[in-house]
Coordinates of C-alpha atoms and ligand atoms in Angstrom, one line a residue:
M1 CA 0.1 -77.6 -43.2
A2 CA -2.4 -79.0 -45.7
G3 CA -6.0 -78.3 -44.9
H4 CA -5.2 -75.5 -42.6
K5 CA -6.7 -72.1 -43.2
K6 CA -4.5 -69.0 -43.2
L7 CA -4.9 -66.1 -40.8
Y8 CA -3.5 -62.7 -41.3
V9 CA -3.5 -60.3 -38.3
K10 CA -2.7 -56.7 -38.5
T11 CA -2.2 -54.9 -35.2
F12 CA -2.7 -51.2 -34.6
G13 CA -2.1 -49.2 -31.4
C14 CA -0.6 -50.2 -28.1
Q15 CA 1.1 -53.2 -26.5
M16 CA -2.1 -54.4 -25.1
N17 CA -3.3 -54.9 -28.7
V18 CA -0.1 -56.8 -29.5
Y19 CA -0.8 -59.1 -26.6
D20 CA -4.4 -59.5 -27.7
S21 CA -3.4 -60.3 -31.3
E22 CA -1.2 -63.1 -30.0
R23 CA -4.0 -64.5 -27.8
M24 CA -6.5 -64.3 -30.7
G25 CA -4.0 -66.2 -32.9
E26 CA -3.9 -68.9 -30.3
A27 CA -7.7 -69.0 -30.0
L28 CA -8.1 -69.2 -33.7
A29 CA -5.4 -71.9 -33.9
T30 CA -8.0 -74.2 -32.1
A31 CA -10.3 -73.6 -35.1
G32 CA -7.6 -74.7 -37.6
Y33 CA -6.1 -71.3 -38.4
V34 CA -2.4 -70.9 -39.0
A35 CA -0.8 -67.4 -38.9
S36 CA 0.6 -66.1 -42.3
D37 CA 2.6 -63.1 -43.2
D38 CA 1.0 -62.8 -46.6
I39 CA -2.4 -61.0 -46.5
T40 CA -3.2 -62.0 -50.2
D41 CA -3.1 -65.6 -49.1
A42 CA -5.4 -65.3 -46.0
E43 CA -8.9 -66.8 -45.6
L44 CA -9.3 -64.7 -42.5
I45 CA -8.0 -61.2 -42.1
V46 CA -8.2 -59.6 -38.7
L47 CA -7.6 -55.9 -38.1
N48 CA -7.0 -55.4 -34.4
T49 CA -7.7 -51.7 -34.2
C50 CA -6.9 -48.7 -32.1
H51 CA -9.4 -45.9 -31.3
I52 CA -7.2 -43.6 -29.3
R53 CA -6.8 -40.9 -32.0
E54 CA -8.7 -40.0 -35.1
K55 CA -5.8 -40.8 -37.3
A56 CA -5.6 -44.4 -36.0
V57 CA -9.3 -44.9 -36.9
E58 CA -8.9 -43.4 -40.4
K59 CA -6.1 -45.8 -41.0
V60 CA -8.4 -48.7 -40.3
Y61 CA -10.9 -47.6 -42.8
S62 CA -8.4 -46.9 -45.5
D63 CA -7.0 -50.4 -44.9
L64 CA -10.5 -51.9 -45.1
G65 CA -10.9 -50.2 -48.5
R66 CA -7.7 -51.9 -49.7
I67 CA -8.7 -55.2 -48.2
H68 CA -12.1 -55.0 -49.9
Q69 CA -10.3 -55.0 -53.3
L70 CA -8.3 -58.0 -52.3
K71 CA -11.4 -59.8 -51.2
Q72 CA -12.9 -59.1 -54.6
Q73 CA -9.8 -60.3 -56.5
R74 CA -9.8 -63.5 -54.4
A75 CA -13.5 -64.0 -55.0
D76 CA -12.8 -63.8 -58.8
Q77 CA -10.5 -66.8 -58.2
G78 CA -13.1 -68.6 -56.3
L79 CA -11.5 -67.9 -52.9
E80 CA -13.4 -66.8 -49.8
T81 CA -12.1 -64.1 -47.5
L82 CA -13.6 -63.3 -44.1
I83 CA -12.7 -59.8 -42.7
A84 CA -12.8 -59.3 -39.0
V85 CA -12.4 -56.0 -37.1
T86 CA -11.4 -56.4 -33.5
G87 CA -10.0 -54.1 -30.8
C88 CA -11.0 -50.7 -29.7
V89 CA -12.6 -49.4 -33.0
A90 CA -14.8 -52.6 -32.9
Q91 CA -15.8 -51.8 -29.3
A92 CA -16.5 -48.2 -30.0
E93 CA -18.2 -48.3 -33.4
G94 CA -19.8 -51.8 -33.4
A95 CA -22.3 -52.2 -36.1
E96 CA -21.4 -48.9 -37.6
I97 CA -18.3 -50.6 -39.0
I98 CA -20.4 -53.0 -41.1
A99 CA -22.7 -50.1 -42.2
R100 CA -19.7 -48.2 -43.5
A101 CA -17.7 -51.2 -44.7
P102 CA -20.1 -54.0 -45.7
Q103 CA -17.1 -56.2 -46.7
V104 CA -16.6 -56.7 -43.0
G105 CA -18.1 -59.9 -41.7
L106 CA -17.2 -59.8 -38.1
V107 CA -16.9 -57.1 -35.4
V108 CA -15.5 -58.3 -32.0
G109 CA -14.7 -56.2 -29.0
P110 CA -11.7 -56.9 -26.7
Q111 CA -13.7 -58.7 -24.1
S112 CA -15.0 -61.4 -26.5
Y113 CA -11.8 -62.8 -28.0
H114 CA -12.4 -66.2 -26.3
R115 CA -15.5 -66.5 -28.4
L116 CA -13.7 -65.9 -31.7
P117 CA -13.7 -69.5 -33.0
D118 CA -17.4 -69.8 -32.5
L119 CA -18.1 -66.3 -34.0
V120 CA -15.9 -67.1 -37.1
T121 CA -17.9 -70.2 -37.7
K122 CA -21.1 -68.3 -37.6
A123 CA -19.7 -65.6 -39.9
L124 CA -18.6 -68.2 -42.4
A125 CA -22.2 -69.4 -42.5
G126 CA -23.2 -66.0 -43.7
Q127 CA -24.2 -64.2 -40.6
K128 CA -23.0 -60.7 -39.9
I129 CA -21.6 -60.8 -36.4
V130 CA -21.2 -57.9 -33.9
D131 CA -20.0 -58.9 -30.5
T132 CA -19.1 -56.0 -28.3
E133 CA -20.4 -57.2 -25.0
F134 CA -18.6 -56.4 -21.7
P135 CA -19.0 -59.9 -20.0
D136 CA -18.1 -60.3 -16.4
E137 CA -16.2 -63.5 -17.0
D138 CA -12.5 -63.3 -17.2
K139 CA -11.8 -63.8 -20.9
F140 CA -8.2 -64.7 -20.2
T141 CA -9.2 -67.9 -18.4
K142 CA -11.3 -69.0 -21.4
L143 CA -8.5 -68.4 -23.9
P144 CA -6.1 -71.3 -24.7
E145 CA -2.7 -71.4 -23.0
R146 CA 0.1 -69.3 -24.5
T147 CA 2.0 -71.0 -27.2
L148 CA 4.2 -68.0 -28.2
S149 CA 3.9 -68.6 -31.9
P150 CA 6.8 -66.7 -33.6
S151 CA 4.6 -65.1 -36.2
T152 CA 3.0 -62.7 -33.8
G153 CA 6.1 -60.5 -33.8
N154 CA 6.8 -61.1 -30.1
G155 CA 10.3 -62.6 -29.9
P156 CA 10.5 -65.6 -27.6
A157 CA 13.0 -63.9 -25.3
A158 CA 10.6 -61.1 -24.3
A159 CA 6.9 -61.2 -23.9
F160 CA 4.0 -59.1 -22.9
L161 CA 1.6 -60.2 -20.2
T162 CA -1.6 -58.3 -19.7
V163 CA -2.4 -58.1 -15.9
Q164 CA -4.9 -55.3 -15.8
E165 CA -7.4 -53.9 -18.2
G166 CA -9.5 -50.8 -18.4
C167 CA -9.4 -47.5 -16.7
D168 CA -11.6 -45.6 -14.2
K169 CA -9.6 -42.4 -14.3
F170 CA -11.6 -40.6 -17.0
C171 CA -9.1 -38.2 -18.3
T172 CA -11.2 -35.9 -20.4
F173 CA -9.4 -36.5 -23.6
C174 CA -9.4 -40.2 -23.5
V175 CA -11.7 -42.9 -25.0
V176 CA -10.1 -45.8 -23.1
P177 CA -12.7 -45.9 -20.2
Y178 CA -15.3 -46.3 -22.9
T179 CA -13.6 -48.8 -25.1
R180 CA -11.9 -51.0 -22.5
G181 CA -14.3 -50.5 -19.7
M182 CA -13.7 -50.4 -15.9
E183 CA -10.4 -51.4 -14.3
L184 CA -10.1 -55.1 -13.9
S185 CA -7.0 -56.9 -12.5
R186 CA -6.3 -60.5 -13.1
P187 CA -5.7 -62.7 -10.0
V188 CA -2.1 -63.1 -9.0
A189 CA -2.2 -66.9 -9.4
L190 CA -3.4 -66.7 -13.0
V191 CA -0.7 -64.1 -13.8
E192 CA 1.9 -66.2 -12.2
A193 CA 0.8 -69.4 -14.0
E194 CA 1.0 -67.6 -17.3
A195 CA 4.4 -66.1 -16.5
R196 CA 5.8 -69.6 -15.6
R197 CA 4.5 -71.0 -18.9
L198 CA 6.2 -68.3 -20.8
V199 CA 9.5 -68.7 -18.9
Q200 CA 9.4 -72.4 -19.7
R201 CA 9.1 -71.5 -23.3
G202 CA 12.3 -69.4 -23.1
V203 CA 11.0 -66.0 -22.1
R204 CA 13.6 -64.1 -20.1
E205 CA 11.8 -60.7 -19.9
L206 CA 8.2 -59.9 -19.1
T207 CA 6.5 -56.6 -19.6
L208 CA 3.3 -56.5 -17.5
L209 CA 0.6 -54.6 -19.3
G210 CA -2.4 -52.5 -18.3
Q211 CA -3.9 -49.3 -19.4
N212 CA -3.4 -48.3 -15.8
V213 CA -1.1 -51.1 -14.8
N214 CA 0.1 -49.6 -11.5
A215 CA -3.5 -49.5 -10.3
Y216 CA -3.2 -53.3 -10.3
H217 CA -5.0 -54.8 -7.3
G218 CA -5.4 -58.5 -8.3
E219 CA -6.7 -61.1 -5.9
G220 CA -3.8 -62.7 -4.0
P221 CA -3.6 -66.3 -2.8
D222 CA -5.1 -65.4 0.6
G223 CA -8.1 -63.7 -1.1
R224 CA -6.8 -60.2 -0.3
S225 CA -5.8 -57.9 -3.1
Q226 CA -2.2 -57.4 -4.0
S227 CA -0.4 -54.4 -5.5
L228 CA 1.7 -54.4 -8.6
A229 CA 4.9 -54.3 -6.3
Q230 CA 3.7 -57.4 -4.6
L231 CA 2.8 -59.1 -7.8
M232 CA 6.3 -58.3 -9.2
E233 CA 8.0 -59.6 -6.0
R234 CA 6.3 -62.9 -6.6
L235 CA 7.2 -63.0 -10.3
A236 CA 10.8 -62.2 -9.4
G237 CA 10.8 -65.6 -7.6
I238 CA 10.5 -67.4 -10.9
D239 CA 13.8 -69.1 -11.9
G240 CA 14.8 -68.2 -15.4
L241 CA 12.8 -65.0 -15.5
E242 CA 15.5 -62.3 -15.5
R243 CA 13.7 -59.0 -16.3
L244 CA 10.5 -57.3 -15.3
R245 CA 8.9 -54.2 -16.8
Y246 CA 5.5 -52.6 -16.6
M247 CA 3.5 -50.1 -18.5
T248 CA 1.5 -47.8 -18.7
S249 CA 1.5 -46.0 -15.3
H250 CA -0.5 -43.1 -13.9
P251 CA 1.4 -40.8 -11.6
R252 CA -1.4 -41.0 -9.1
D253 CA -0.9 -44.7 -8.7
M254 CA 2.8 -44.7 -8.0
G255 CA 2.5 -46.1 -4.5
D256 CA 5.3 -46.1 -2.0
D257 CA 5.8 -49.8 -2.3
L258 CA 6.0 -49.6 -6.1
I259 CA 8.7 -46.8 -5.8
A260 CA 10.6 -49.0 -3.3
A261 CA 10.3 -51.9 -5.7
H262 CA 12.5 -50.0 -8.1
R263 CA 15.2 -50.1 -5.4
D264 CA 14.5 -53.6 -4.0
N265 CA 13.3 -55.8 -6.8
P266 CA 16.5 -57.0 -8.5
K267 CA 14.7 -58.0 -11.6
L268 CA 12.7 -54.8 -12.2
M269 CA 14.5 -52.8 -15.0
P270 CA 15.6 -49.2 -14.3
Y271 CA 13.1 -47.9 -16.8
L272 CA 9.7 -46.3 -16.2
H273 CA 7.1 -45.0 -18.6
L274 CA 5.2 -42.4 -16.7
P275 CA 2.9 -40.1 -18.8
F276 CA 2.6 -36.5 -17.7
Q277 CA 0.5 -35.3 -20.6
A278 CA 0.9 -31.5 -20.0
G279 CA 3.0 -29.1 -18.0
S280 CA 0.4 -26.5 -17.2
D281 CA -1.7 -27.0 -14.0
R282 CA -4.8 -25.4 -15.6
I283 CA -4.5 -27.8 -18.5
L284 CA -3.8 -30.8 -16.2
A285 CA -7.0 -29.9 -14.3
A286 CA -9.0 -29.6 -17.5
M287 CA -7.7 -33.0 -18.5
N288 CA -8.8 -34.4 -15.1
R289 CA -5.4 -35.7 -14.4
K290 CA -5.7 -35.0 -10.7
H291 CA -2.0 -34.0 -10.3
T292 CA -0.1 -30.8 -10.8
A293 CA 3.2 -30.4 -12.7
A294 CA 4.9 -30.0 -9.3
D295 CA 3.4 -33.3 -8.1
Y296 CA 4.9 -35.0 -11.1
L297 CA 8.3 -33.4 -10.6
R298 CA 8.3 -34.4 -6.9
L299 CA 7.3 -37.9 -7.8
V300 CA 10.2 -38.2 -10.3
E301 CA 12.6 -36.9 -7.6
R302 CA 11.3 -39.6 -5.2
I303 CA 11.8 -42.3 -7.8
R304 CA 15.2 -41.1 -8.7
T305 CA 16.2 -41.0 -5.0
Q306 CA 15.3 -44.8 -4.7
R307 CA 16.8 -45.7 -8.1
P308 CA 19.2 -43.0 -9.3
D309 CA 20.0 -44.7 -12.7
I310 CA 16.3 -44.9 -13.7
A311 CA 15.5 -43.8 -17.2
L312 CA 12.1 -42.2 -17.8
S313 CA 9.8 -42.1 -20.7
T314 CA 6.5 -40.3 -21.0
D315 CA 3.4 -39.5 -23.0
I316 CA 2.6 -35.8 -23.9
I317 CA -0.3 -34.2 -25.6
V318 CA 0.0 -30.7 -27.3
G319 CA -2.9 -28.5 -28.3
F320 CA -5.5 -29.6 -25.8
P321 CA -8.5 -27.3 -26.1
G322 CA -7.6 -23.7 -24.8
E323 CA -3.9 -24.4 -24.5
T324 CA -2.1 -21.1 -24.7
D325 CA 1.5 -20.5 -25.8
A326 CA 2.5 -20.0 -22.2
E327 CA 0.8 -23.2 -21.2
F328 CA 2.7 -25.1 -23.9
E329 CA 5.9 -23.6 -22.7
A330 CA 5.1 -25.1 -19.3
T331 CA 5.1 -28.5 -21.0
L332 CA 8.6 -27.8 -22.5
D333 CA 9.7 -26.7 -19.0
V334 CA 8.7 -30.1 -17.5
V335 CA 10.5 -31.9 -20.3
R336 CA 13.7 -29.8 -19.7
T337 CA 13.5 -30.4 -15.9
V338 CA 13.0 -34.2 -16.1
G339 CA 15.1 -35.1 -19.1
F340 CA 13.5 -38.1 -20.8
A341 CA 15.3 -41.1 -22.4
Q342 CA 12.3 -41.6 -24.7
A343 CA 8.8 -40.2 -25.2
Y344 CA 5.6 -40.4 -27.2
S345 CA 4.0 -37.0 -28.1
F346 CA 0.8 -36.4 -29.8
K347 CA -1.4 -33.7 -31.1
Y348 CA -4.7 -33.6 -29.3
S349 CA -7.4 -35.4 -31.2
A350 CA -11.0 -34.7 -30.3
R351 CA -12.8 -38.0 -29.6
T352 CA -16.5 -38.2 -29.8
G353 CA -18.1 -38.8 -26.5
T354 CA -15.2 -37.6 -24.4
P355 CA -15.7 -34.4 -22.3
A356 CA -12.9 -32.5 -23.9
A357 CA -14.4 -33.0 -27.4
S358 CA -17.2 -30.6 -26.5
L359 CA -14.9 -27.9 -25.0
G360 CA -14.7 -24.6 -26.9
A361 CA -11.4 -23.2 -28.0
Q362 CA -10.1 -26.2 -30.0
I363 CA -6.7 -25.3 -31.1
D364 CA -5.8 -24.3 -34.7
P365 CA -4.2 -27.3 -36.3
D366 CA -1.3 -25.2 -37.6
I367 CA -0.5 -24.1 -34.0
A368 CA -0.8 -27.6 -32.7
N369 CA 1.5 -28.9 -35.5
D370 CA 4.1 -26.2 -34.7
R371 CA 4.0 -27.0 -31.0
L372 CA 4.3 -30.8 -31.7
Q373 CA 7.4 -30.1 -33.9
R374 CA 9.1 -28.0 -31.2
L375 CA 8.4 -30.6 -28.6
Q376 CA 9.6 -33.4 -30.7
L377 CA 12.8 -31.6 -31.5
L378 CA 13.5 -31.2 -27.8
L379 CA 12.6 -34.9 -27.0
G380 CA 14.7 -36.0 -29.9
E381 CA 17.7 -34.1 -28.6
Q382 CA 17.1 -35.6 -25.1
Q383 CA 16.9 -39.1 -26.5
A384 CA 20.0 -38.7 -28.6
S385 CA 21.9 -37.3 -25.7
F386 CA 20.8 -40.1 -23.4
N387 CA 22.0 -42.6 -25.9
A388 CA 25.3 -40.7 -26.5
D389 CA 26.0 -40.9 -22.8
C390 CA 25.8 -44.6 -22.9
V391 CA 28.9 -44.9 -25.1
G392 CA 31.7 -46.5 -23.1
K393 CA 29.4 -48.3 -20.6
V394 CA 28.8 -52.0 -20.4
F395 CA 25.2 -53.1 -20.4
P396 CA 23.6 -56.5 -20.0
V397 CA 21.8 -57.1 -23.3
L398 CA 19.0 -59.5 -23.9
F399 CA 19.4 -60.7 -27.4
E400 CA 16.0 -61.0 -29.0
R401 CA 16.4 -61.3 -32.9
V402 CA 18.8 -61.5 -35.7
G403 CA 19.7 -58.1 -37.2
R404 CA 19.4 -57.0 -40.8
R405 CA 23.2 -57.1 -41.2
E406 CA 24.9 -60.5 -41.5
G407 CA 26.2 -61.9 -38.3
Q408 CA 24.4 -59.3 -36.2
L409 CA 22.0 -59.7 -33.3
V410 CA 19.7 -57.1 -31.9
G411 CA 18.8 -57.0 -28.2
R412 CA 17.6 -54.6 -25.5
S413 CA 19.6 -52.7 -22.9
P414 CA 18.1 -52.4 -19.4
Y415 CA 16.9 -48.9 -20.6
L416 CA 15.0 -50.5 -23.5
Q417 CA 17.4 -49.2 -26.2
P418 CA 17.9 -51.5 -29.1
V419 CA 21.5 -52.7 -29.1
H420 CA 23.2 -54.1 -32.2
A421 CA 26.2 -56.3 -31.9
T422 CA 28.1 -59.0 -33.9
A423 CA 27.1 -62.2 -32.1
E424 CA 26.5 -65.9 -32.6
P425 CA 22.9 -66.8 -33.1
S426 CA 23.3 -69.2 -30.1
L427 CA 23.2 -66.0 -28.0
L428 CA 19.6 -65.4 -28.8
G429 CA 17.5 -65.5 -25.7
Q430 CA 20.5 -64.8 -23.4
I431 CA 21.7 -61.8 -21.5
I432 CA 25.2 -60.9 -22.3
P433 CA 27.5 -58.0 -21.4
V434 CA 28.0 -55.7 -24.3
S435 CA 30.4 -52.8 -24.3
I436 CA 28.7 -49.9 -26.0
S437 CA 30.9 -48.3 -28.7
S438 CA 28.5 -46.1 -30.6
A439 CA 25.2 -44.4 -30.4
R440 CA 22.5 -43.4 -32.9
P441 CA 19.6 -41.2 -32.1
R442 CA 17.4 -44.2 -31.3
S443 CA 19.7 -47.2 -30.9
L444 CA 23.1 -48.4 -29.7
A445 CA 25.8 -50.6 -31.1
G446 CA 28.6 -52.4 -29.2
E447 CA 30.8 -55.5 -28.8
V448 CA 29.9 -58.6 -27.0
L449 CA 32.3 -59.0 -24.0
A450 CA 31.8 -62.6 -22.9
A451 CA 29.4 -65.4 -23.6
Ligands
5AD501 N1 -5.5 -37.1 -28.4 C1 -4.2 -37.2 -28.4 N2 -3.5 -38.1 -27.7 C2 -4.2 -38.9 -26.9 N3 -3.8 -39.8 -26.0 C3 -4.9 -40.4 -25.4 N4 -6.0 -39.8 -25.9 C4 -5.6 -38.9 -26.8 C5 -6.3 -37.9 -27.6 N5 -7.6 -37.8 -27.6 C6 -2.4 -40.1 -25.7 C7 -2.0 -39.9 -24.3 C8 -2.0 -41.3 -23.8 C9 -1.4 -42.1 -25.0 C10 -1.6 -43.5 -24.9 O1 -2.1 -41.5 -26.0 O2 -0.8 -39.2 -24.2 O3 -1.1 -41.4 -22.7
SF4_502 FE1 -5.5 -47.7 -28.7 FE2 -6.2 -47.4 -26.1 FE3 -7.2 -49.4 -27.5 FE4 -4.5 -49.5 -26.9 S1 -6.3 -49.5 -25.5 S2 -5.5 -50.0 -28.8 S3 -4.1 -47.3 -27.0 S4 -7.5 -47.2 -27.8

């Protein structure tokens, strides 16, 4: 549209950032910005950053270097470019970012996104802006309603919805309590209203997000707090909403009613992301996880008793300070015992300001690399075998996007696997039975059975 300014958003990190990027795009739309896929064309470039590991932060600074060159090239053509850094690096480093990368005009933390249009105007007037406040107001109520613009990468059939933010658990390796602040749950009514709007716009699957989503305790209609299971029971009553998921969970917050919901809530998908981080009780204690490996295994058993077909995914860290070979083996043991459909595994990364960063006995990088490789080999085998076991089954697949191959659509199984199938574009946004005929290490393919 003529007269509209172009916005380019790059998202790093977790799903919460994906959600936030979408909401920022909507906020900036009120200031006349339209999303663009072409960074060279953008008047406003937003890097929505992640602080969780050193590597993620380095990536931001190297991107900023490249964007600086772009800004100079555009300036030679008489074009202005405003560069904004948002997200967790913005929150953690604040003004440091502008000191290190003076091309940045605007640094905005995750709690201030509703102020973006205003802050952008000020930055365009030449002020350097750093806004990393932790206001008490619920920023979500101040953001414009969801429009689900397709450019944000979120397909219209499945959407994220942040219901909880922050973390009070203080795992000793983790920056989240410092970057995202204390645990805060959005009220049930606001979550439900947002969910209804999304469903009206064609969303069939919602993933409820929170750094500690199962600690959800939002205010219910009667003023009393409700659990995640209660929230999902309510959401399951929305006509047209077919699937619910949630992430990320802490084992300590898997309440009885949440476990029961995996049996009783017909819309809750049989898939659970449940990080265990390490298999050694000594390391778990040093991480301040407040559970043992046996606690985790018992929990998995209880969940599987209620929902035998549930698929599990997890997060694991190798090379936590002081981790011995035997302690690493204990991590492999838990993986072998549980059997994961999918997993994320990381080399420990010391984060300034976290308790673990000042522990002695940081692990030699070669050893950590070696452990990560061994772990990923095992996890890769488990994922491939989980996928191979799906061949011959029939899954309801929610088709979300067109595939790269002509005539092909890509959807998700209940177990979150991407499923490729030849299908009419009219099936986008629908849940269709698909007979699984082949498996790859990370995806499935099959034939549509009936429309
Ligand atoms: N180093 C490595 N991995 C980390 N994670 C969180 N903090 C660190 C860190 N300092 C991992 C955890 C968490 C996931 C989101 O990232 O496994 O569950
Ligand atoms: Fe990264 Fe955590 Fe921020 Fe998500 S919340 S972007 S994982 S630091």
